[in-house]
Coordinates of C-alpha atoms and ligand atoms in Angstrom, one line a residue:
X1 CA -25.8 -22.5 -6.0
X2 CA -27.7 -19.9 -4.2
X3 CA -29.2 -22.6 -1.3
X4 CA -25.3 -23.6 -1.2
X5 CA -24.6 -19.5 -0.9
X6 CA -27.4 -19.3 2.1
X7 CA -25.8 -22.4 3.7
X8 CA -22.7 -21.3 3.9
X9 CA -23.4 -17.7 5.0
X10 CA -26.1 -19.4 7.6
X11 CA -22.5 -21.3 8.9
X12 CA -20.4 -18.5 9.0
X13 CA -22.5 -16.3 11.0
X14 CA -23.6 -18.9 13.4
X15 CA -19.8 -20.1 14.1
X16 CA -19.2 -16.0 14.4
X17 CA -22.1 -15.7 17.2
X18 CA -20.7 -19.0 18.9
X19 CA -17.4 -17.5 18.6
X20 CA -18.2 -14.2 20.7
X21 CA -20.6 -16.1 23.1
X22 CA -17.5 -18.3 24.7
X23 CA -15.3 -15.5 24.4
X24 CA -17.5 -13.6 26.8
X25 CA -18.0 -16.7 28.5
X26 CA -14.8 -16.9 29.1
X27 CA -14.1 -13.7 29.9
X28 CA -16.8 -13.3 32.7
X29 CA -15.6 -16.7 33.9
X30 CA -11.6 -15.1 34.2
X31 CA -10.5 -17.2 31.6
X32 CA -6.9 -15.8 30.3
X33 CA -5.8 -16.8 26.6
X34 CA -2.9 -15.6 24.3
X35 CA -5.7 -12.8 23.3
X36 CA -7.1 -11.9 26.3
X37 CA -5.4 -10.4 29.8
X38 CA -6.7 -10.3 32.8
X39 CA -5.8 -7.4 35.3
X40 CA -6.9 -7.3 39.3
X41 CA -6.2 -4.0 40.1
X42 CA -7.8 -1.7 43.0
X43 CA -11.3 0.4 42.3
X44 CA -10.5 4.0 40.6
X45 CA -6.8 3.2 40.2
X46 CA -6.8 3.0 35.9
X47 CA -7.8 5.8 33.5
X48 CA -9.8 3.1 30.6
X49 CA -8.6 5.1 27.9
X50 CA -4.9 3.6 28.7
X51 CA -6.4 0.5 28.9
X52 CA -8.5 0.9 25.3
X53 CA -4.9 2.2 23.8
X54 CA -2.8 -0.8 25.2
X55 CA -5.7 -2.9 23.6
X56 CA -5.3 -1.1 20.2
X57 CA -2.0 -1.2 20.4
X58 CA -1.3 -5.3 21.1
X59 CA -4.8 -6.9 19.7
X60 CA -4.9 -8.1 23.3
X61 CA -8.2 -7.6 25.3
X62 CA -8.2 -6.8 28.9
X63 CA -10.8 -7.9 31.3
X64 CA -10.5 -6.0 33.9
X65 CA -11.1 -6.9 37.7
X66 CA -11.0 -4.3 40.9
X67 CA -10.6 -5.4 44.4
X68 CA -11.0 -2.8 47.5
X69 CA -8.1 -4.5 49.6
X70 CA -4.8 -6.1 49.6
X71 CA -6.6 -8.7 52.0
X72 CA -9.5 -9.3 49.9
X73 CA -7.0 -9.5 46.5
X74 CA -4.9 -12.0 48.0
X75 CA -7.4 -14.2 49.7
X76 CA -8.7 -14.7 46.3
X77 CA -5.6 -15.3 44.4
X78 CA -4.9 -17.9 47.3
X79 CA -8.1 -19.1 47.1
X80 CA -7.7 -20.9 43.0
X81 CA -10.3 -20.9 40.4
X82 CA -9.0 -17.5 39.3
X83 CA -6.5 -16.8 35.8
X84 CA -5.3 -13.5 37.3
X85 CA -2.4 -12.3 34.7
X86 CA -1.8 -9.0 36.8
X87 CA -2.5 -8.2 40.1
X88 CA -1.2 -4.3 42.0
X89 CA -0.6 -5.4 45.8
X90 CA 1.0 -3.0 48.6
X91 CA 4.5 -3.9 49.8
X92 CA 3.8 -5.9 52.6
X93 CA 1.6 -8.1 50.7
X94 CA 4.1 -8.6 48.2
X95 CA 6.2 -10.1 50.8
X96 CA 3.1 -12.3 51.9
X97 CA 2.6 -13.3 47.9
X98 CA 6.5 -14.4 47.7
X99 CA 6.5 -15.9 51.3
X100 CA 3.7 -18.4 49.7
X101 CA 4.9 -19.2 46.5
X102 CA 1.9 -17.6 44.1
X103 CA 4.5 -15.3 42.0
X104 CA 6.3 -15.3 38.9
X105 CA 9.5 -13.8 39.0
X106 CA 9.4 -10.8 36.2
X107 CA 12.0 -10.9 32.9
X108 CA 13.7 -7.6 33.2
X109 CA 14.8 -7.8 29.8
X110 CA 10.8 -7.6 28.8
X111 CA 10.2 -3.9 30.7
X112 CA 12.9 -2.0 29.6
X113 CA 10.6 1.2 30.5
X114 CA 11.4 0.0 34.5
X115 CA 14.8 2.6 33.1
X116 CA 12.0 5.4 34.0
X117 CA 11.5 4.5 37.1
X118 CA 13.0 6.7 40.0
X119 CA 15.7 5.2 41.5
X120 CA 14.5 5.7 45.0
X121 CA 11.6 3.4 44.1
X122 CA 13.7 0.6 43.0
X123 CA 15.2 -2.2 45.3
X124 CA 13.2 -1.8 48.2
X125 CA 13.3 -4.2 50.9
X126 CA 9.9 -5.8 50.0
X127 CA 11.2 -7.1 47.0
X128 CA 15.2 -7.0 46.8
X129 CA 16.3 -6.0 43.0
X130 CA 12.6 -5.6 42.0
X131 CA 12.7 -9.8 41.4
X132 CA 8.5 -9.9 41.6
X133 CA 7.3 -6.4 41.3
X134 CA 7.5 -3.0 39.7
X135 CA 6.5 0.1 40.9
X136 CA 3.0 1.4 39.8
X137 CA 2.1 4.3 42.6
X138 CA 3.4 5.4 45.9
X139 CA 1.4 7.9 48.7
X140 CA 0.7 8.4 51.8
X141 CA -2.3 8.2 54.5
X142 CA -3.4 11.3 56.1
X143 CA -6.6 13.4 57.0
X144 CA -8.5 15.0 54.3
X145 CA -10.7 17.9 55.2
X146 CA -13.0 20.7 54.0
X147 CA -12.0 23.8 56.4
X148 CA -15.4 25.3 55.6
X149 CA -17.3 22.9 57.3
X150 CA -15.0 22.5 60.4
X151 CA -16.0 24.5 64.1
X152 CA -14.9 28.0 64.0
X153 CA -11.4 28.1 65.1
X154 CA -10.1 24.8 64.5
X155 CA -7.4 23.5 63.1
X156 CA -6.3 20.1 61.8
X157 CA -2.6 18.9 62.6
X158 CA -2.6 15.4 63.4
X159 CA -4.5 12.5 64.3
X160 CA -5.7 13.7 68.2
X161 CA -7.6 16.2 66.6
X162 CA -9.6 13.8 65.1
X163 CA -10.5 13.1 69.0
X164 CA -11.8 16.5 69.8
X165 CA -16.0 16.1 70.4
X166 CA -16.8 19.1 68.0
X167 CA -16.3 16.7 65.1
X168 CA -19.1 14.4 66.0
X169 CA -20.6 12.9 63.2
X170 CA -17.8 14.0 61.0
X171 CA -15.5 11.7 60.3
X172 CA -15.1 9.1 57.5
X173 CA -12.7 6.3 57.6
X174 CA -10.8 4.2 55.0
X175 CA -12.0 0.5 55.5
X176 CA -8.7 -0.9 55.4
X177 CA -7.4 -2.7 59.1
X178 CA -3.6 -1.4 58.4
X179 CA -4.9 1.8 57.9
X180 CA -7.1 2.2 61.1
X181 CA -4.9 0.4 63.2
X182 CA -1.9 2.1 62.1
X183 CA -3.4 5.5 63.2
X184 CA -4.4 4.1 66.2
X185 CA -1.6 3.2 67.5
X186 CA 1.0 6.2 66.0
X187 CA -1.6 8.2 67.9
X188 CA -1.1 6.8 70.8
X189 CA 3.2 7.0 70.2
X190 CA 3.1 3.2 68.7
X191 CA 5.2 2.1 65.6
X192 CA 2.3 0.8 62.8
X193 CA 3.9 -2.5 62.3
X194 CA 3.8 -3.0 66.6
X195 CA 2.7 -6.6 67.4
X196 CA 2.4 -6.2 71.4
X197 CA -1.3 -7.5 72.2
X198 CA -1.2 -5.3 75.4
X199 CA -0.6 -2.1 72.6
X200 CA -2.7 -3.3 70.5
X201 CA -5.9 -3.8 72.6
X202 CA -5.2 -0.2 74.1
X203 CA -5.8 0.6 70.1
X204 CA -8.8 -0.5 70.1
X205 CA -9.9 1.3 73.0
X206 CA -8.6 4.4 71.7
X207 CA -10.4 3.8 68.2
X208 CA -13.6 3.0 70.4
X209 CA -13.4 6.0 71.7
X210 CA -14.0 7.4 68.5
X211 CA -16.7 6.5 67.9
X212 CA -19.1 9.2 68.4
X213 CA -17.2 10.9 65.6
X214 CA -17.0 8.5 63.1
X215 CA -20.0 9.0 60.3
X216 CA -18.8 6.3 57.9
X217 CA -16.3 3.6 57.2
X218 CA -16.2 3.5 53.5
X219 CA -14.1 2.8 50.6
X220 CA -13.7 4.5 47.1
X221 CA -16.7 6.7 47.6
X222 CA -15.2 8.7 50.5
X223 CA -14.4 10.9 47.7
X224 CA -18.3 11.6 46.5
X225 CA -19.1 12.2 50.4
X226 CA -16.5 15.0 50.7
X227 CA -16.8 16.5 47.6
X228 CA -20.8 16.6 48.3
X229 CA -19.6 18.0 51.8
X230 CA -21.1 15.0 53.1
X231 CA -18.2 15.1 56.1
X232 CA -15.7 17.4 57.2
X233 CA -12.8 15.1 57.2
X234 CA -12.0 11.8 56.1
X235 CA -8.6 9.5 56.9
X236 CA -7.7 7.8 53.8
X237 CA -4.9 8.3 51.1
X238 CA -3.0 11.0 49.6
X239 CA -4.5 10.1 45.7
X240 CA -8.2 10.4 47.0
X241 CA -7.3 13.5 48.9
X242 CA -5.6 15.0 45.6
X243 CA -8.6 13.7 44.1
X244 CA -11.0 15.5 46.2
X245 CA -9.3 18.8 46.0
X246 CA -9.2 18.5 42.4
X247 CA -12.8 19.1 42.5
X248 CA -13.1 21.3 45.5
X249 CA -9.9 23.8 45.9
X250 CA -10.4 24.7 49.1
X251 CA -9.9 21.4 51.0
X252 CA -6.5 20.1 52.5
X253 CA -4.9 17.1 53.3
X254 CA -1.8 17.1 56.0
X255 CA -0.3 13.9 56.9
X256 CA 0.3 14.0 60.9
X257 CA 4.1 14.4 61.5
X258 CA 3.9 12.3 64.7
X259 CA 3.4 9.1 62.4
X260 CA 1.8 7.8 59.3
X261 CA 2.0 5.2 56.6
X262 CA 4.3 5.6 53.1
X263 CA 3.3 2.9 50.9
X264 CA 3.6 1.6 47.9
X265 CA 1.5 -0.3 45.2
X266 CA 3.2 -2.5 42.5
X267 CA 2.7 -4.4 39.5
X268 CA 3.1 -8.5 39.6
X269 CA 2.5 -11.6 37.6
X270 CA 1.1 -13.9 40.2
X271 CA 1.0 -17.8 39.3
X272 CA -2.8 -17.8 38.1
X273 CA -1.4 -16.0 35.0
X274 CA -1.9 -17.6 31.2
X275 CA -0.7 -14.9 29.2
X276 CA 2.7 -14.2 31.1
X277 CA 4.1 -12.8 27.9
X278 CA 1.1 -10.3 27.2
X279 CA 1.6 -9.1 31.3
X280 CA 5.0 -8.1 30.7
X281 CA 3.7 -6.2 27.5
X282 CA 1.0 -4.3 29.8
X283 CA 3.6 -3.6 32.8
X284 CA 5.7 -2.4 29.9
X285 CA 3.1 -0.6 28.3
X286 CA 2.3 1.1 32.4
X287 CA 6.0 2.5 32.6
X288 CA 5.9 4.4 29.3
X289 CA 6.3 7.6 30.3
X290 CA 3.7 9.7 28.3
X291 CA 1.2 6.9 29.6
X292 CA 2.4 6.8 33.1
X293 CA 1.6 10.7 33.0
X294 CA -1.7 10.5 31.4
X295 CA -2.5 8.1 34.1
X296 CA -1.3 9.5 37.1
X297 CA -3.4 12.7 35.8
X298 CA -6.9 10.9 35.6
X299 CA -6.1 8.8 38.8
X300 CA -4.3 11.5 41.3
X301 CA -2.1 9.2 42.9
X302 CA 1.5 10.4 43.0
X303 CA 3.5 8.5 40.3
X304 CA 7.2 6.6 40.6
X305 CA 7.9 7.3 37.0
X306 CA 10.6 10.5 36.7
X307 CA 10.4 10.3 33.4
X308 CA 6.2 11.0 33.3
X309 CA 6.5 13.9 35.9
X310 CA 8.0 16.0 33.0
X311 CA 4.9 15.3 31.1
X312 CA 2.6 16.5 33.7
X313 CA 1.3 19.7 34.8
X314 CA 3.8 21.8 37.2
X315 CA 0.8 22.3 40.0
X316 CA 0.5 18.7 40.4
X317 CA 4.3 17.2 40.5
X318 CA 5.4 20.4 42.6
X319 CA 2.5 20.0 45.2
X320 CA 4.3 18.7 48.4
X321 CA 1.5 17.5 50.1
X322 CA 1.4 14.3 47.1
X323 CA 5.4 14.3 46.8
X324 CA 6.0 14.8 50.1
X325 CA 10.4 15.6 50.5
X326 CA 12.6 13.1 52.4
X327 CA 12.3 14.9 55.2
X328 CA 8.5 13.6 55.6
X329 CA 8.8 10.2 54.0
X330 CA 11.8 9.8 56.3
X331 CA 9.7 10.2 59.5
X332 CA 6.9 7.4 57.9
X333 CA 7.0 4.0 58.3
X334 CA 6.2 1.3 55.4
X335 CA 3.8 -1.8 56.5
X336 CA 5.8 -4.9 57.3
X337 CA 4.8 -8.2 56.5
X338 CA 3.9 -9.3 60.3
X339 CA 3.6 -12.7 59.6
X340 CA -0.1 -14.8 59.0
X341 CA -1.0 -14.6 62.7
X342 CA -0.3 -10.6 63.8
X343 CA -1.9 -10.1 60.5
X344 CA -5.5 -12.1 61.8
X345 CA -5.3 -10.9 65.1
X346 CA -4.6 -7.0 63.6
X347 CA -7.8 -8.3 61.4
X348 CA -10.0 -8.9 64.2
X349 CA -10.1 -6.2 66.0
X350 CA -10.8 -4.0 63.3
X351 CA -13.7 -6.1 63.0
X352 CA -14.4 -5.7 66.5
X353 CA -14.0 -1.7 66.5
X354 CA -16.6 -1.9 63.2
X355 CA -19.1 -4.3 65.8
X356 CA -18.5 -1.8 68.4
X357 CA -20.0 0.9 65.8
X358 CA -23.1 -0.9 65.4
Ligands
SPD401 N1 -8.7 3.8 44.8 C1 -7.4 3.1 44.7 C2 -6.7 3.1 46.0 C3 -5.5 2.4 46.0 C4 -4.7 2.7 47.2 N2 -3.7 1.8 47.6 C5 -3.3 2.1 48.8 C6 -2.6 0.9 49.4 C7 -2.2 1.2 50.8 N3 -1.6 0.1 51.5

């Protein structure tokens, strides 16, 4: 009786261990189930303890993927071999994703917390009556800087300033080719979505000839460099900026008038998705308002959720510079979708202004 005892126990715990092993396995591998979701989401852009909650809450386990691009997320959704049951793109890409087929149209009547959601945020053009996507966070790209560490007497207004020669060695830049681009050509009077080549290569000049500035083209930890006054300024976007004053009061962010970038990052369920049901329950989960205002908190980024803003301290929803009034977002533009081509060709020679740096 006892052998029979041992032999069974022996069993169990071996079929437990074997259990555990391919669920990792399939984890690491990106393998979705009914029990397990799999979010691709930018670096720095979830508080885990919402993620632990919605975990407690459903049984469901998230693995949890980050990307650092809209480029780099979607070449790998395009590329197969991935289960992806969430993924947060930009607006433009979100056109790109439905242009090609790799979403799932989203069951309304399964995120009844979109109701929170700001009507201004809802039914934009990048996705007509929110078919594919809902809103997760919106911002803006500007200039963050430390005014203690800038030359005596100046002052930061827009993006020629970034130009003048007393900021050599100063400057860090958001790897992103929209991004650098973009402020290339609204400094030099250009629309960011402008396809001209003629424009365009006169961009690149103009970004060459910053290079003398330039100190680093980096990605989430542009935040550690300026709050270790690593650099004076840094061009990135309005949640690392609120970020970086959140540790260091004294630095700014202003978002030139001349020109800049409003975007928006969204929640969809693109076609590698197994658990479609369970990514409904997190997107739901995401819109809660008490959640969405616990999140925007530990991430910074300015939140579409009118509901959560009433959750959240005054400093932070009353602070212009992260919800910027119509009159600003008025004078911004939102990236287009410029098509596979524009997009390769905008692509390379941001590559080619990153050689030109070496
Ligand atoms: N660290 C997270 C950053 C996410 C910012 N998304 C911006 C998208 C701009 N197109």
């Amino acid at each position: 009786m006892k052998a029979l005892n041992r032999s069974f126990l022996i069993i169990l715990v071996v079929s437990v261990v074997l259990l555990i092993v391919i669920n990792r396995l399939n984890a690491a591998q990106g393998f979705s189930g009914d029990n397990t979701l799999t979010v691709y989401n930018w670096g720095d852009y979830i508080d885990p303890d919402v993620i632990q909650q919605f975990e407690e809450e459903t049984g469901i386990t998230v693995i949890y993927e980050t990307f650092d691009s809209n480029e780099a997320m979607m070449t790998k959704i395009e590329q197969g071999g991935t289960t992806y049951d969430i993924a947060v793109p930009s607006e433009y890409t979100i056109e790109k994703m439905k242009e090609e087929d790799l979403l799932f149209e989203l069951d309304h009547d399964k995120i009844p917390n979109l109701q929170y959601i700001d009507d201004r945020f809802l039914n934009l053009p990048f996705d007509e009556n929110n078919r594919y996507s809902t809103p997760y966070f919106w911002g803006t790209v500007g200039i963050i800087f430390n005014p203690e560490l800038l030359p005596e007497g100046m002052e930061i207004t827009g993006w020629h300033d970034l130009w003048d020669p007393r900021l050599e060695n100063q400057i860090l830049l958001v790897d992103g080719a929209r991004e650098i681009i973009g402020m290339g050509l609204n400094t030099l009077g250009y629309s960011l979505n402008d396809t001209n080549p003629e424009h365009l290569y006169e961009t690149l000049d103009q970004l060459e000839k910053l290079t003398p500035n330039i100190r680093a083209i980096v990605g989430d930890e542009n935040k550690m460099l300026m709050v270790n006054n690593e650099a004076a300024v840094a061009v990135g976007w309005s949640g690392d900026a609120a970020d970086i004053m959140w540790e260091n009061e004294a630095m700014d962010y202003v978002v030139p008038e001349v020109g800049s970038n409003l975007w928006f990052d969204n929640f969809v369920i693109p076609k590698t998705a197994k658990n479609i049901e369970g990514a409904h329950e997190f997107i739901n989960f995401m819109l809660d308002p008490e959640i969405s205002a616990q999140n925007t908190e530990y991430v910074s980024y300015s939140t579409p959720n009118k509901e959560a803003l009433k959750y959240m301290p005054e400093e932070m929803v009353n602070d212009e510079r992260f919800y910027p009034d119509a009159a600003l977002t008025d004078k911004l533009e939102v990236y287009e979708n410029l098509g596979k081509e524009n997009l390769a060709f905008y692509n390379e020679l941001f590559l080619q202004f990153k050689m030109y740096r070496k």
